Amino acid sequence: NPLASAVSGNQLWVPNIDSGTVSVIDLTTATVTGTEATGPQPIAAAVGAGSAWVTSELDGDLWRFLL
């Protein structure tokens, strides 16, 4: 159940609300290059300040992943 995603260079960061993860997709090859655990119900991603940021629908938590 991918939701509000964000692009950084050739990477697409996709929150997966049902699995509590965020997938990183290489846009040049259309393949998943990584999956990171977040916490419950990640709903949206944004990119800025050298990081990918993912927020939770459940409790408003914010997770940071260095790019």
mmCIF file of C-alpha atoms in Angstrom:
data_model
loop_
_atom_site.group_PDB
_atom_site.id
_atom_site.type_symbol
_atom_site.label_atom_id
_atom_site.label_comp_id
_atom_site.label_asym_id
_atom_site.label_seq_id
_atom_site.Cartn_x
_atom_site.Cartn_y
_atom_site.Cartn_z
ATOM 1 C CA ASN A 1 0.000 0.000 0.000
ATOM 2 C CA PRO A 2 2.424 2.720 -1.171
ATOM 3 C CA LEU A 3 1.495 6.275 -0.272
ATOM 4 C CA ALA A 4 2.927 9.813 -0.592
ATOM 5 C CA SER A 5 6.374 9.244 -2.072
ATOM 6 C CA ALA A 6 9.369 11.536 -2.625
ATOM 7 C CA VAL A 7 12.143 11.701 -5.223
ATOM 8 C CA SER A 8 15.811 12.387 -4.545
ATOM 9 C CA GLY A 9 18.023 12.236 -7.629
ATOM 10 C CA ASN A 10 17.419 8.793 -9.097
ATOM 11 C CA GLN A 11 15.820 7.403 -5.915
ATOM 12 C CA LEU A 12 12.127 7.147 -5.100
ATOM 13 C CA TRP A 13 11.282 6.814 -1.400
ATOM 14 C CA VAL A 14 7.965 4.982 -0.928
ATOM 15 C CA PRO A 15 6.291 4.581 2.497
ATOM 16 C CA ASN A 16 4.514 1.231 2.936
ATOM 17 C CA ILE A 17 1.822 1.843 5.553
ATOM 18 C CA ASP A 18 0.825 -1.823 5.915
ATOM 19 C CA SER A 19 4.339 -3.160 6.524
ATOM 20 C CA GLY A 20 5.926 -0.358 8.567
ATOM 21 C CA THR A 21 8.716 0.160 6.047
ATOM 22 C CA VAL A 22 9.938 2.555 3.391
ATOM 23 C CA SER A 23 11.193 1.189 0.069
ATOM 24 C CA VAL A 24 13.955 2.838 -1.936
ATOM 25 C CA ILE A 25 13.537 2.396 -5.682
ATOM 26 C CA ASP A 26 16.208 3.141 -8.283
ATOM 27 C CA LEU A 27 14.369 5.089 -10.971
ATOM 28 C CA THR A 28 16.914 4.256 -13.680
ATOM 29 C CA THR A 29 16.421 0.503 -13.296
ATOM 30 C CA ALA A 30 12.935 0.438 -11.696
ATOM 31 C CA THR A 31 14.190 -1.929 -8.994
ATOM 32 C CA VAL A 32 13.946 -1.853 -5.220
ATOM 33 C CA THR A 33 17.439 -1.223 -3.879
ATOM 34 C CA GLY A 34 16.541 -1.225 -0.208
ATOM 35 C CA THR A 35 13.804 -1.469 2.370
ATOM 36 C CA GLU A 36 14.156 0.263 5.722
ATOM 37 C CA ALA A 37 12.076 -0.330 8.840
ATOM 38 C CA THR A 38 10.300 2.740 10.154
ATOM 39 C CA GLY A 39 7.620 2.141 12.721
ATOM 40 C CA PRO A 40 3.861 1.888 12.598
ATOM 41 C CA GLN A 41 1.958 3.341 9.651
ATOM 42 C CA PRO A 42 4.447 5.406 7.632
ATOM 43 C CA ILE A 43 2.317 7.605 5.407
ATOM 44 C CA ALA A 44 4.406 10.254 3.643
ATOM 45 C CA ALA A 45 7.980 10.919 2.572
ATOM 46 C CA ALA A 46 9.833 14.143 1.841
ATOM 47 C CA VAL A 47 13.414 14.903 0.856
ATOM 48 C CA GLY A 48 15.524 17.792 2.130
ATOM 49 C CA ALA A 49 18.659 18.756 4.045
ATOM 50 C CA GLY A 50 20.518 15.670 2.775
ATOM 51 C CA SER A 51 17.942 13.270 4.186
ATOM 52 C CA ALA A 52 14.735 11.445 3.393
ATOM 53 C CA TRP A 53 12.045 12.075 6.000
ATOM 54 C CA VAL A 54 9.113 9.744 6.636
ATOM 55 C CA THR A 55 6.201 10.478 8.950
ATOM 56 C CA SER A 56 3.697 8.241 10.721
ATOM 57 C CA GLU A 57 -0.063 8.479 10.357
ATOM 58 C CA LEU A 58 -0.522 6.780 13.739
ATOM 59 C CA ASP A 59 1.308 9.064 16.146
ATOM 60 C CA GLY A 60 3.133 11.724 14.133
ATOM 61 C CA ASP A 61 6.595 10.169 14.545
ATOM 62 C CA LEU A 62 9.227 11.374 12.083
ATOM 63 C CA TRP A 63 12.064 9.148 10.850
ATOM 64 C CA ARG A 64 15.214 10.433 9.159
ATOM 65 C CA PHE A 65 17.311 8.513 6.629
ATOM 66 C CA LEU A 66 20.597 10.013 5.443
ATOM 67 C CA LEU A 67 20.935 10.125 1.675
#
